[in-house]
Amino acid sequence: MTNLQTKNQLNEEYKNIKYILTSTMRSKLILAMYSCSRNLEELRNDLKKPSATILHGLKELETENLVKKVQKKYQLTSNGFLLATNMIKLIENWSAINNNTEFWDNHDLTCIPKELLKNMHLLKDANYITSTTSDLSNAFNKYIDLISNSIELKIIMPIYSENHFKHIIELLNNNKLKYIELIISEEILKAIKINGTFRKYLLENKKVKIICVKENLKLFLTYSHDFMSLTLFFKDGHYDDSQMLIGKSTNSLKWASEVYSIYRR
């Protein structure tokens, strides 16, 4: 498909979405029938609108092949179901962003794969943690608490941080941490090799797997079986260690796992 064809297709899809989203009634009807078919009385009770208004909206949706009437009930067509699914995803994505607006607004998001930006709804339950003037190490301390209770870790590390490495080595030596996988840049690998302690306990440790990538990394992602954490860079290119997103839900872990897998490949 050419760029022009893609653009035309997107414009056409936008018209369809706009047609639904610019009408509160059409939107509510689509969402009301998402889980099951409804008769007129059920829709009237759900939406608190008169029958004439609901029937008018249903007629419009039928004309667009988004709704059909089967016996006395209205249900979504396949097109309507797909549209409703994407509407819900859009609403959830927007909700996830609004829940942590300050975190997303302040940082460079170009490091997050586009397909995962489309799935921000998976992070809707994640918590925003920030350091304060009275506690500059709040985010870092929260991170250390999290990794201290993990048996296995997978980390995309974009910075050379002696503090992080020292805590990881301590967990390895105390046998609290059984396995760790690190994705780092060539520059960070060179710095680790220069440091005798880090070289011994990270590069020569069978419990540590190092994956080296050529490009400079721009996100600090950690996940285990029970948590994920994300810190990013400011838009000016400087790393921000004061703000962190922490998620513990199944969806948050799924999102982190998918990001990690893309970088690992």
Backbone as CSV, one residue per row, in Angstrom:
resi,resn,N_x,N_y,N_z,CA_x,CA_y,CA_z,C_x,C_y,C_z
1,MET,0.841,-1.190,0.000,0.000,0.000,0.000,0.880,1.246,0.000
2,THR,0.569,2.196,-0.892,1.368,3.419,-0.984,1.008,4.363,0.162
3,ASN,1.869,5.384,0.352,1.609,6.377,1.395,0.305,7.119,1.136
4,LEU,0.019,7.381,-0.157,-1.214,8.081,-0.506,-2.429,7.223,-0.168
5,GLN,-2.333,5.912,-0.488,-3.445,5.011,-0.164,-3.666,4.926,1.343
6,THR,-2.555,4.863,2.087,-2.649,4.806,3.544,-3.297,6.069,4.093
7,LYS,-2.875,7.222,3.549,-3.429,8.497,3.989,-4.917,8.578,3.694
8,ASN,-5.308,8.134,2.498,-6.727,8.152,2.128,-7.544,7.237,3.029
9,GLN,-6.948,6.070,3.356,-7.635,5.127,4.229,-7.812,5.710,5.628
10,LEU,-6.770,6.360,6.130,-6.849,6.982,7.451,-7.890,8.099,7.474
11,ASN,-7.935,8.882,6.387,-8.924,9.957,6.308,-10.345,9.405,6.325
12,GLU,-10.536,8.287,5.639,-11.847,7.657,5.597,-12.234,7.115,6.971
13,GLU,-11.257,6.478,7.646,-11.511,5.956,8.988,-11.806,7.094,9.954
14,TYR,-11.086,8.201,9.783,-11.303,9.343,10.664,-12.735,9.873,10.517
15,LYS,-13.230,9.892,9.291,-14.607,10.342,9.063,-15.590,9.459,9.818
16,ASN,-15.340,8.129,9.771,-16.234,7.195,10.453,-16.205,7.406,11.966
17,ILE,-14.990,7.557,12.501,-14.854,7.755,13.946,-15.474,9.092,14.363
18,LYS,-15.198,10.119,13.570,-15.742,11.446,13.865,-17.260,11.422,13.860
19,TYR,-17.835,10.663,12.928,-19.295,10.556,12.825,-19.891,10.036,14.134
20,ILE,-19.203,9.090,14.764,-19.698,8.509,16.008,-19.402,9.426,17.189
21,LEU,-18.153,9.891,17.293,-17.731,10.620,18.481,-18.340,12.015,18.588
22,THR,-18.784,12.579,17.462,-19.393,13.913,17.520,-20.853,13.861,17.965
23,SER,-21.356,12.666,18.170,-22.727,12.510,18.664,-22.708,11.715,19.963
24,THR,-23.124,12.352,21.046,-23.173,11.657,22.336,-24.117,10.471,22.281
25,MET,-25.248,10.637,21.618,-26.230,9.561,21.545,-25.692,8.370,20.758
26,ARG,-25.094,8.633,19.597,-24.548,7.522,18.802,-23.455,6.782,19.568
27,SER,-22.606,7.547,20.236,-21.522,6.930,21.015,-22.080,6.052,22.133
28,LYS,-23.046,6.594,22.872,-23.617,5.850,23.997,-24.348,4.599,23.532
29,LEU,-25.016,4.693,22.395,-25.715,3.526,21.859,-24.728,2.415,21.483
30,ILE,-23.657,2.807,20.806,-22.638,1.832,20.410,-22.087,1.113,21.642
31,LEU,-21.746,1.877,22.672,-21.154,1.297,23.884,-22.170,0.485,24.680
32,ALA,-23.440,0.906,24.655,-24.483,0.190,25.399,-24.719,-1.208,24.845
33,MET,-24.461,-1.394,23.550,-24.698,-2.699,22.920,-23.427,-3.525,22.773
34,TYR,-22.344,-3.040,23.355,-21.052,-3.717,23.167,-21.032,-5.125,23.767
35,SER,-21.568,-5.256,24.960,-21.497,-6.557,25.642,-22.640,-7.496,25.281
36,CYS,-23.786,-6.928,24.895,-24.932,-7.783,24.547,-25.972,-6.957,23.782
37,SER,-26.880,-7.650,23.147,-27.955,-6.975,22.417,-28.957,-6.393,23.420
38,ARG,-29.659,-5.348,23.011,-30.607,-4.666,23.898,-31.905,-4.371,23.150
39,ASN,-33.008,-4.444,23.882,-34.270,-3.996,23.282,-34.457,-2.512,23.594
40,LEU,-35.493,-1.929,23.037,-35.694,-0.485,23.164,-35.870,-0.062,24.622
41,GLU,-36.608,-0.850,25.381,-36.840,-0.494,26.783,-35.522,-0.495,27.576
42,GLU,-34.677,-1.484,27.337,-33.392,-1.563,28.039,-32.503,-0.370,27.687
43,LEU,-32.495,-0.011,26.419,-31.699,1.149,26.002,-32.246,2.430,26.611
44,ARG,-33.575,2.538,26.681,-34.195,3.727,27.260,-33.842,3.849,28.751
45,ASN,-33.859,2.721,29.464,-33.514,2.722,30.887,-32.029,3.032,31.108
46,ASP,-31.171,2.499,30.231,-29.730,2.711,30.366,-29.342,4.164,30.092
47,LEU,-29.909,4.704,29.027,-29.473,6.011,28.553,-30.316,7.166,29.082
48,LYS,-31.450,6.838,29.713,-32.324,7.866,30.285,-32.766,8.885,29.231
49,LYS,-33.119,8.373,28.062,-33.575,9.214,26.962,-34.913,8.687,26.433
50,PRO,-35.717,9.558,25.832,-37.009,9.104,25.288,-36.830,8.173,24.100
51,SER,-37.822,7.373,23.833,-37.772,6.379,22.759,-37.494,7.013,21.405
52,ALA,-38.105,8.172,21.147,-37.947,8.820,19.840,-36.477,9.172,19.581
53,THR,-35.802,9.669,20.603,-34.386,10.040,20.461,-33.531,8.815,20.206
54,ILE,-33.801,7.739,20.949,-33.031,6.505,20.794,-33.284,5.874,19.427
55,LEU,-34.524,5.834,18.999,-34.854,5.239,17.699,-34.199,6.014,16.558
56,HIS,-34.134,7.328,16.704,-33.481,8.152,15.678,-31.997,7.799,15.591
57,GLY,-31.356,7.649,16.757,-29.935,7.279,16.786,-29.701,5.888,16.226
58,LEU,-30.579,4.959,16.553,-30.460,3.590,16.037,-30.613,3.550,14.527
59,LYS,-31.526,4.359,14.015,-31.740,4.416,12.566,-30.487,4.909,11.853
60,GLU,-29.837,5.933,12.425,-28.594,6.453,11.849,-27.508,5.381,11.835
61,LEU,-27.403,4.618,12.921,-26.376,3.577,13.017,-26.672,2.405,12.085
62,GLU,-27.962,2.105,11.910,-28.347,1.049,10.965,-27.966,1.451,9.539
63,THR,-28.163,2.711,9.213,-27.828,3.207,7.875,-26.339,3.047,7.592
64,GLU,-25.502,3.173,8.644,-24.047,3.046,8.498,-23.567,1.606,8.673
65,ASN,-24.526,0.669,8.761,-24.204,-0.754,8.937,-23.391,-1.011,10.209
66,LEU,-23.742,-0.306,11.266,-23.083,-0.511,12.553,-23.990,-1.230,13.549
67,VAL,-25.299,-1.158,13.285,-26.291,-1.788,14.163,-27.330,-2.496,13.296
68,LYS,-27.830,-3.603,13.799,-28.927,-4.290,13.111,-29.954,-4.745,14.143
69,LYS,-31.199,-4.905,13.678,-32.269,-5.357,14.556,-32.558,-6.826,14.275
70,VAL,-32.479,-7.619,15.312,-32.774,-9.044,15.209,-33.953,-9.327,16.120
71,GLN,-35.096,-9.667,15.500,-36.358,-9.781,16.224,-36.662,-8.462,16.935
72,LYS,-36.700,-8.436,18.266,-37.041,-7.193,18.959,-35.837,-6.538,19.625
73,LYS,-34.656,-7.059,19.315,-33.456,-6.522,19.961,-32.499,-5.929,18.941
74,TYR,-31.755,-4.944,19.413,-30.739,-4.301,18.582,-29.363,-4.809,18.996
75,GLN,-28.533,-5.059,18.003,-27.176,-5.529,18.292,-26.187,-4.930,17.294
76,LEU,-24.916,-4.951,17.677,-23.876,-4.420,16.809,-23.581,-5.387,15.671
77,THR,-23.351,-4.843,14.504,-22.825,-5.658,13.406,-21.343,-5.909,13.687
78,SER,-20.692,-6.677,12.842,-19.247,-6.898,13.011,-18.489,-5.579,12.950
79,ASN,-18.889,-4.711,12.006,-18.258,-3.388,11.909,-18.496,-2.578,13.174
80,GLY,-19.701,-2.661,13.692,-20.033,-1.930,14.911,-19.255,-2.430,16.114
81,PHE,-19.072,-3.736,16.186,-18.319,-4.314,17.297,-16.854,-3.882,17.255
82,LEU,-16.271,-3.895,16.053,-14.886,-3.456,15.912,-14.736,-1.984,16.279
83,LEU,-15.702,-1.186,15.851,-15.665,0.239,16.174,-15.776,0.448,17.681
84,ALA,-16.690,-0.278,18.325,-16.876,-0.148,19.770,-15.611,-0.562,20.521
85,THR,-14.961,-1.630,20.053,-13.724,-2.090,20.682,-12.666,-1.006,20.647
86,ASN,-12.531,-0.348,19.502,-11.533,0.708,19.368,-11.927,1.972,20.115
87,MET,-13.212,2.227,20.230,-13.668,3.365,21.031,-13.297,3.166,22.498
88,ILE,-13.529,1.961,22.997,-13.207,1.653,24.393,-11.705,1.773,24.622
89,LYS,-10.936,1.282,23.646,-9.479,1.375,23.754,-9.035,2.837,23.773
90,LEU,-9.646,3.656,22.940,-9.330,5.088,22.901,-9.642,5.747,24.238
91,ILE,-10.800,5.436,24.798,-11.214,6.015,26.083,-10.255,5.589,27.192
92,GLU,-9.885,4.307,27.184,-8.982,3.796,28.219,-7.579,4.384,28.060
93,ASN,-7.117,4.535,26.815,-5.814,5.165,26.585,-5.812,6.596,27.121
94,TRP,-6.877,7.312,26.819,-6.977,8.704,27.267,-7.015,8.762,28.792
95,SER,-7.731,7.823,29.397,-7.808,7.768,30.858,-6.446,7.482,31.466
96,ALA,-5.691,6.552,30.865,-4.360,6.206,31.371,-3.420,7.400,31.306
97,ILE,-3.519,8.168,30.235,-2.674,9.359,30.090,-3.074,10.414,31.116
98,ASN,-4.373,10.622,31.294,-4.851,11.628,32.245,-4.493,11.280,33.684
99,ASN,-4.437,9.968,33.986,-4.107,9.550,35.349,-2.695,9.966,35.740
100,ASN,-1.800,10.056,34.745,-0.403,10.401,35.025,0.088,11.472,34.042
101,THR,-0.717,12.498,33.878,-0.435,13.535,32.894,0.942,14.160,33.081
102,GLU,1.300,14.460,34.327,2.562,15.145,34.590,3.748,14.307,34.116
103,PHE,3.663,12.997,34.345,4.749,12.113,33.939,4.907,12.101,32.420
104,TRP,3.827,11.921,31.701,3.895,11.823,30.239,4.239,13.169,29.600
105,ASP,3.719,14.250,30.153,3.959,15.576,29.572,5.418,16.000,29.652
106,ASN,6.094,15.583,30.707,7.438,16.081,30.972,8.542,15.356,30.210
107,HIS,8.216,14.256,29.555,9.284,13.398,29.057,9.214,13.112,27.557
108,ASP,10.347,12.668,27.051,10.489,12.267,25.648,9.894,10.870,25.481
109,LEU,8.879,10.739,24.635,8.190,9.457,24.459,8.594,8.742,23.167
110,THR,9.546,9.332,22.414,9.930,8.734,21.135,10.623,7.387,21.314
111,CYS,11.090,7.103,22.528,11.767,5.830,22.796,10.780,4.674,22.957
112,ILE,9.512,4.993,23.154,8.501,3.941,23.341,7.995,3.506,21.972
113,PRO,8.078,2.212,21.657,7.612,1.724,20.354,6.175,2.168,20.076
114,LYS,5.917,2.546,18.828,4.608,3.100,18.478,3.461,2.154,18.810
115,GLU,3.685,0.841,18.593,2.607,-0.103,18.871,2.259,-0.148,20.354
116,LEU,3.242,0.208,21.211,2.977,0.227,22.656,2.383,1.553,23.098
117,LEU,2.644,2.625,22.346,1.972,3.895,22.622,0.469,3.752,22.395
118,LYS,0.106,2.869,21.481,-1.308,2.632,21.200,-1.980,1.817,22.306
119,ASN,-1.157,1.222,23.176,-1.698,0.376,24.244,-1.459,0.969,25.630
120,MET,-1.476,2.293,25.703,-1.252,2.952,26.986,-2.326,2.603,28.011
121,HIS,-3.485,2.138,27.519,-4.555,1.768,28.451,-4.126,0.668,29.409
122,LEU,-3.093,-0.103,29.018,-2.602,-1.166,29.899,-1.953,-0.596,31.155
123,LEU,-1.602,0.697,31.117,-0.948,1.337,32.257,-1.907,2.209,33.073
124,LYS,-3.192,2.020,32.882,-4.156,2.905,33.548,-4.127,2.768,35.067
125,ASP,-3.644,1.636,35.585,-3.580,1.443,37.036,-2.192,1.742,37.606
126,ALA,-1.254,2.184,36.763,0.104,2.466,37.235,0.112,3.722,38.108
127,ASN,1.052,3.752,39.058,1.153,4.870,39.994,2.346,5.762,39.664
128,TYR,2.128,7.044,39.754,3.171,8.034,39.490,3.891,8.365,40.795
129,ILE,5.208,8.178,40.803,6.027,8.466,41.978,7.000,9.581,41.625
130,THR,7.129,10.559,42.520,8.062,11.647,42.260,8.851,11.996,43.516
131,SER,10.061,12.424,43.322,10.871,12.911,44.436,10.468,14.348,44.742
132,THR,10.765,14.781,45.957,10.425,16.142,46.378,11.682,16.847,46.878
133,THR,11.551,18.121,47.123,12.699,18.880,47.640,13.116,18.380,49.015
134,SER,12.171,17.831,49.769,12.493,17.311,51.100,12.980,15.865,51.054
135,ASP,12.732,15.191,49.924,13.176,13.796,49.771,13.582,13.577,48.316
136,LEU,14.811,13.950,47.999,15.295,13.891,46.622,15.474,12.459,46.125
137,SER,15.566,11.501,47.045,15.824,10.105,46.675,14.571,9.241,46.729
138,ASN,13.406,9.862,46.810,12.176,9.102,46.975,11.973,8.075,45.864
139,ALA,12.087,8.509,44.604,11.865,7.596,43.475,12.908,6.477,43.476
140,PHE,14.161,6.829,43.712,15.229,5.824,43.726,15.017,4.818,44.850
141,ASN,14.662,5.292,46.028,14.435,4.388,47.162,13.267,3.444,46.917
142,LYS,12.217,3.952,46.278,11.073,3.098,45.926,11.524,1.989,44.975
143,TYR,12.394,2.376,44.045,12.901,1.403,43.068,13.718,0.319,43.757
144,ILE,14.589,0.703,44.677,15.423,-0.267,45.385,14.563,-1.211,46.221
145,ASP,13.516,-0.673,46.842,12.591,-1.526,47.605,11.951,-2.581,46.704
146,LEU,11.585,-2.171,45.500,10.929,-3.094,44.570,11.868,-4.207,44.116
147,ILE,13.066,-3.845,43.688,13.974,-4.878,43.170,14.516,-5.769,44.296
148,SER,14.484,-5.275,45.533,14.989,-6.060,46.664,14.104,-7.257,46.971
149,ASN,12.877,-7.225,46.476,11.941,-8.324,46.725,11.720,-9.188,45.488
150,SER,12.612,-9.051,44.508,12.457,-9.796,43.259,13.498,-10.908,43.155
151,ILE,13.069,-12.006,42.570,13.971,-13.136,42.348,14.644,-13.017,40.985
152,GLU,13.878,-12.524,39.997,14.405,-12.326,38.653,14.073,-10.912,38.186
153,LEU,14.968,-10.336,37.411,14.745,-8.990,36.876,15.155,-8.930,35.413
154,LYS,14.417,-8.134,34.661,14.799,-7.805,33.295,14.795,-6.284,33.191
155,ILE,15.921,-5.732,32.751,16.099,-4.285,32.802,16.660,-3.741,31.494
156,ILE,16.055,-2.674,31.019,16.658,-1.857,29.958,17.279,-0.671,30.678
157,MET,18.604,-0.605,30.686,19.298,0.435,31.460,20.018,1.401,30.518
158,PRO,19.572,2.645,30.454,20.142,3.604,29.504,21.285,4.440,30.073
159,ILE,21.590,4.248,31.354,22.603,5.076,32.014,23.617,4.191,32.736
160,TYR,24.800,4.741,32.937,25.800,4.076,33.773,25.646,4.628,35.180
161,SER,25.063,3.822,36.060,24.778,4.280,37.416,25.435,3.342,38.426
162,GLU,26.453,3.832,39.098,27.134,3.007,40.092,26.192,2.635,41.234
163,ASN,25.296,3.544,41.613,24.349,3.245,42.688,23.461,2.061,42.339
164,HIS,22.934,2.052,41.120,22.086,0.935,40.684,22.891,-0.364,40.639
165,PHE,24.070,-0.311,40.050,24.886,-1.515,39.921,25.292,-2.075,41.287
166,LYS,25.617,-1.204,42.232,26.019,-1.666,43.561,24.885,-2.403,44.268
167,HIS,23.670,-1.891,44.154,22.525,-2.566,44.777,22.223,-3.895,44.097
168,ILE,22.339,-3.926,42.780,22.106,-5.177,42.051,23.134,-6.228,42.455
169,ILE,24.394,-5.832,42.550,25.462,-6.761,42.939,25.243,-7.272,44.361
170,GLU,24.796,-6.391,45.233,24.520,-6.803,46.619,23.422,-7.868,46.661
171,LEU,22.383,-7.670,45.867,21.282,-8.643,45.815,21.758,-9.977,45.237
172,LEU,22.647,-9.913,44.243,23.201,-11.132,43.656,24.075,-11.872,44.662
173,ASN,24.922,-11.142,45.354,25.838,-11.761,46.315,25.111,-12.355,47.513
174,ASN,23.991,-11.725,47.892,23.192,-12.246,49.011,22.239,-13.346,48.573
175,ASN,22.314,-13.664,47.299,21.493,-14.728,46.708,19.990,-14.421,46.753
176,LYS,19.651,-13.142,46.919,18.236,-12.754,46.825,17.799,-12.718,45.365
177,LEU,18.709,-12.286,44.531,18.437,-12.187,43.102,19.066,-13.387,42.401
178,LYS,18.215,-14.208,41.778,18.675,-15.453,41.159,19.109,-15.267,39.706
179,TYR,18.517,-14.261,39.039,18.818,-14.067,37.619,18.473,-12.639,37.227
180,ILE,19.320,-12.043,36.425,19.040,-10.706,35.910,19.507,-10.612,34.466
181,GLU,18.672,-9.954,33.674,18.992,-9.731,32.264,19.057,-8.226,32.047
182,LEU,20.173,-7.763,31.509,20.395,-6.332,31.312,20.571,-6.009,29.834
183,ILE,19.786,-5.081,29.337,19.996,-4.539,27.995,20.677,-3.185,28.172
184,ILE,21.898,-3.069,27.653,22.681,-1.841,27.811,23.325,-1.474,26.477
185,SER,23.820,-0.256,26.389,24.503,0.207,25.177,25.971,-0.198,25.210
186,GLU,26.618,-0.090,24.066,28.046,-0.404,23.982,28.861,0.508,24.892
187,GLU,28.452,1.760,25.005,29.160,2.725,25.835,29.139,2.307,27.312
188,ILE,27.974,1.852,27.778,27.854,1.415,29.172,28.647,0.134,29.401
189,LEU,28.646,-0.753,28.421,29.410,-1.992,28.538,30.903,-1.696,28.701
190,LYS,31.389,-0.752,27.941,32.802,-0.366,28.048,33.117,0.164,29.443
191,ALA,32.202,0.962,29.996,32.411,1.522,31.330,32.409,0.425,32.391
192,ILE,31.558,-0.580,32.232,31.521,-1.700,33.182,32.831,-2.483,33.135
193,LYS,33.370,-2.677,31.941,34.614,-3.431,31.784,35.787,-2.737,32.477
194,ILE,35.760,-1.418,32.517,36.844,-0.659,33.144,36.823,-0.829,34.663
195,ASN,35.628,-0.948,35.230,35.479,-1.088,36.681,35.669,-2.561,37.072
196,GLY,36.712,-2.846,37.819,37.035,-4.229,38.166,35.927,-4.952,38.909
197,THR,35.297,-4.272,39.866,34.224,-4.884,40.657,33.017,-5.203,39.792
198,PHE,32.610,-4.240,38.978,31.450,-4.452,38.121,31.727,-5.539,37.089
199,ARG,32.951,-5.546,36.557,33.312,-6.565,35.572,33.200,-7.961,36.188
200,LYS,33.689,-8.104,37.406,33.685,-9.401,38.074,32.272,-9.876,38.401
201,TYR,31.483,-8.986,39.007,30.180,-9.411,39.524,29.031,-9.279,38.529
202,LEU,29.283,-8.638,37.402,28.240,-8.536,36.382,28.603,-9.313,35.124
203,LEU,29.770,-9.021,34.558,30.140,-9.667,33.294,30.573,-11.120,33.481
204,GLU,31.137,-11.445,34.633,31.642,-12.797,34.861,30.718,-13.618,35.754
205,ASN,29.512,-13.164,35.923,28.536,-13.824,36.799,27.543,-14.619,35.959
206,LYS,27.400,-15.905,36.256,26.501,-16.769,35.483,25.032,-16.409,35.694
207,LYS,24.753,-15.679,36.751,23.367,-15.282,37.018,22.982,-13.996,36.271
208,VAL,23.945,-13.447,35.541,23.721,-12.186,34.818,23.873,-12.411,33.323
209,LYS,22.889,-11.948,32.571,22.980,-11.994,31.108,22.985,-10.563,30.589
210,ILE,24.024,-10.217,29.845,24.144,-8.875,29.273,23.794,-8.914,27.791
211,ILE,22.886,-8.042,27.385,22.535,-7.896,25.974,22.934,-6.481,25.562
212,CYS,23.876,-6.394,24.633,24.425,-5.100,24.241,23.812,-4.640,22.913
213,VAL,23.393,-3.379,22.874,22.824,-2.801,21.654,23.670,-1.607,21.229
214,LYS,23.677,-1.320,19.956,24.519,-0.244,19.434,23.959,1.140,19.726
215,GLU,22.637,1.270,19.672,22.050,2.598,19.817,22.015,3.034,21.280
216,ASN,21.971,4.338,21.495,21.794,4.872,22.843,20.351,4.671,23.271
217,LEU,20.170,4.165,24.463,18.836,3.879,24.981,18.272,5.119,25.659
218,LYS,16.949,5.276,25.585,16.322,6.477,26.126,15.169,6.170,27.085
219,LEU,15.127,4.944,27.598,14.150,4.644,28.642,14.747,3.638,29.606
220,PHE,14.384,3.765,30.868,14.856,2.869,31.922,13.648,2.040,32.347
221,LEU,13.608,0.807,31.875,12.471,-0.071,32.148,12.935,-1.278,32.940
222,THR,12.214,-1.587,33.995,12.496,-2.769,34.803,11.203,-3.534,35.000
223,TYR,11.260,-4.849,34.873,10.074,-5.619,35.242,10.456,-6.998,35.761
224,SER,9.589,-7.511,36.625,9.756,-8.843,37.189,8.383,-9.501,37.183
225,HIS,8.211,-10.531,37.972,6.926,-11.227,37.964,5.835,-10.455,38.705
226,ASP,6.223,-9.424,39.490,5.200,-8.728,40.276,5.218,-7.200,40.179
227,PHE,6.104,-6.623,39.380,6.077,-5.173,39.218,6.793,-4.761,37.931
228,MET,6.505,-3.535,37.513,7.267,-2.892,36.446,7.494,-1.446,36.842
229,SER,8.606,-0.890,36.406,8.859,0.525,36.659,9.423,1.157,35.392
230,LEU,9.118,2.426,35.220,9.554,3.142,34.018,10.016,4.540,34.399
231,THR,11.231,4.890,34.003,11.697,6.273,34.078,12.186,6.663,32.688
232,LEU,12.099,7.958,32.393,12.378,8.428,31.047,13.347,9.611,31.056
233,PHE,13.620,10.111,29.880,14.477,11.292,29.715,13.589,12.520,29.496
234,PHE,14.111,13.656,29.946,13.427,14.907,29.618,13.528,15.149,28.114
235,LYS,12.717,16.044,27.617,12.713,16.336,26.188,14.003,16.996,25.721
236,ASP,14.777,17.547,26.668,16.057,18.156,26.298,17.202,17.136,26.266
237,GLY,16.876,15.855,26.525,17.881,14.801,26.435,18.506,14.382,27.743
238,HIS,18.197,15.067,28.833,18.750,14.708,30.136,17.883,13.644,30.823
239,TYR,18.559,12.709,31.499,17.840,11.638,32.194,17.177,12.178,33.455
240,ASP,15.950,11.750,33.706,15.191,12.193,34.875,15.055,11.035,35.861
241,ASP,15.774,11.136,36.994,15.689,10.079,38.002,14.721,10.438,39.123
242,SER,13.977,11.529,38.958,13.104,11.999,40.029,11.652,11.563,39.858
243,GLN,11.286,11.096,38.663,9.900,10.711,38.399,9.850,9.295,37.850
244,MET,8.918,8.532,38.363,8.850,7.117,37.985,7.401,6.659,37.918
245,LEU,7.137,5.736,37.002,5.835,5.107,36.902,5.983,3.662,37.366
246,ILE,5.155,3.252,38.303,5.224,1.894,38.848,3.885,1.202,38.653
247,GLY,3.925,0.015,38.071,2.707,-0.753,37.860,2.840,-2.161,38.409
248,LYS,1.753,-2.672,38.964,1.770,-4.027,39.517,0.640,-4.903,38.982
249,SER,-0.182,-4.337,38.125,-1.294,-5.104,37.564,-0.804,-6.009,36.445
250,THR,-1.602,-6.989,36.104,-1.274,-7.896,35.004,-1.077,-7.132,33.706
251,ASN,-1.922,-6.118,33.485,-1.825,-5.322,32.258,-0.528,-4.527,32.201
252,SER,-0.125,-3.956,33.341,1.130,-3.192,33.383,2.320,-4.087,33.073
253,LEU,2.309,-5.289,33.634,3.404,-6.230,33.395,3.415,-6.682,31.936
254,LYS,2.241,-6.828,31.355,2.147,-7.211,29.942,2.757,-6.120,29.064
255,TRP,2.430,-4.871,29.375,2.967,-3.743,28.605,4.488,-3.711,28.698
256,ALA,5.015,-3.848,29.905,6.467,-3.817,30.109,7.149,-4.973,29.392
257,SER,6.538,-6.141,29.454,7.109,-7.319,28.797,7.198,-7.122,27.288
258,GLU,6.177,-6.494,26.710,6.167,-6.273,25.265,7.215,-5.249,24.854
259,VAL,7.369,-4.183,25.659,8.416,-3.198,25.374,9.783,-3.858,25.449
260,TYR,9.986,-4.620,26.491,11.289,-5.282,26.683,11.586,-6.230,25.528
261,SER,10.591,-6.982,25.113,10.785,-7.950,24.031,11.193,-7.274,22.738
262,ILE,10.602,-6.124,22.458,10.943,-5.375,21.237,12.390,-4.915,21.293
263,TYR,12.812,-4.379,22.420,14.200,-3.929,22.561,15.155,-5.119,22.542
264,ARG,14.747,-6.224,23.093,15.613,-7.400,23.131,15.858,-7.936,21.732
265,ARG,14.845,-7.859,20.883,14.999,-8.323,19.504,15.913,-7.414,18.707
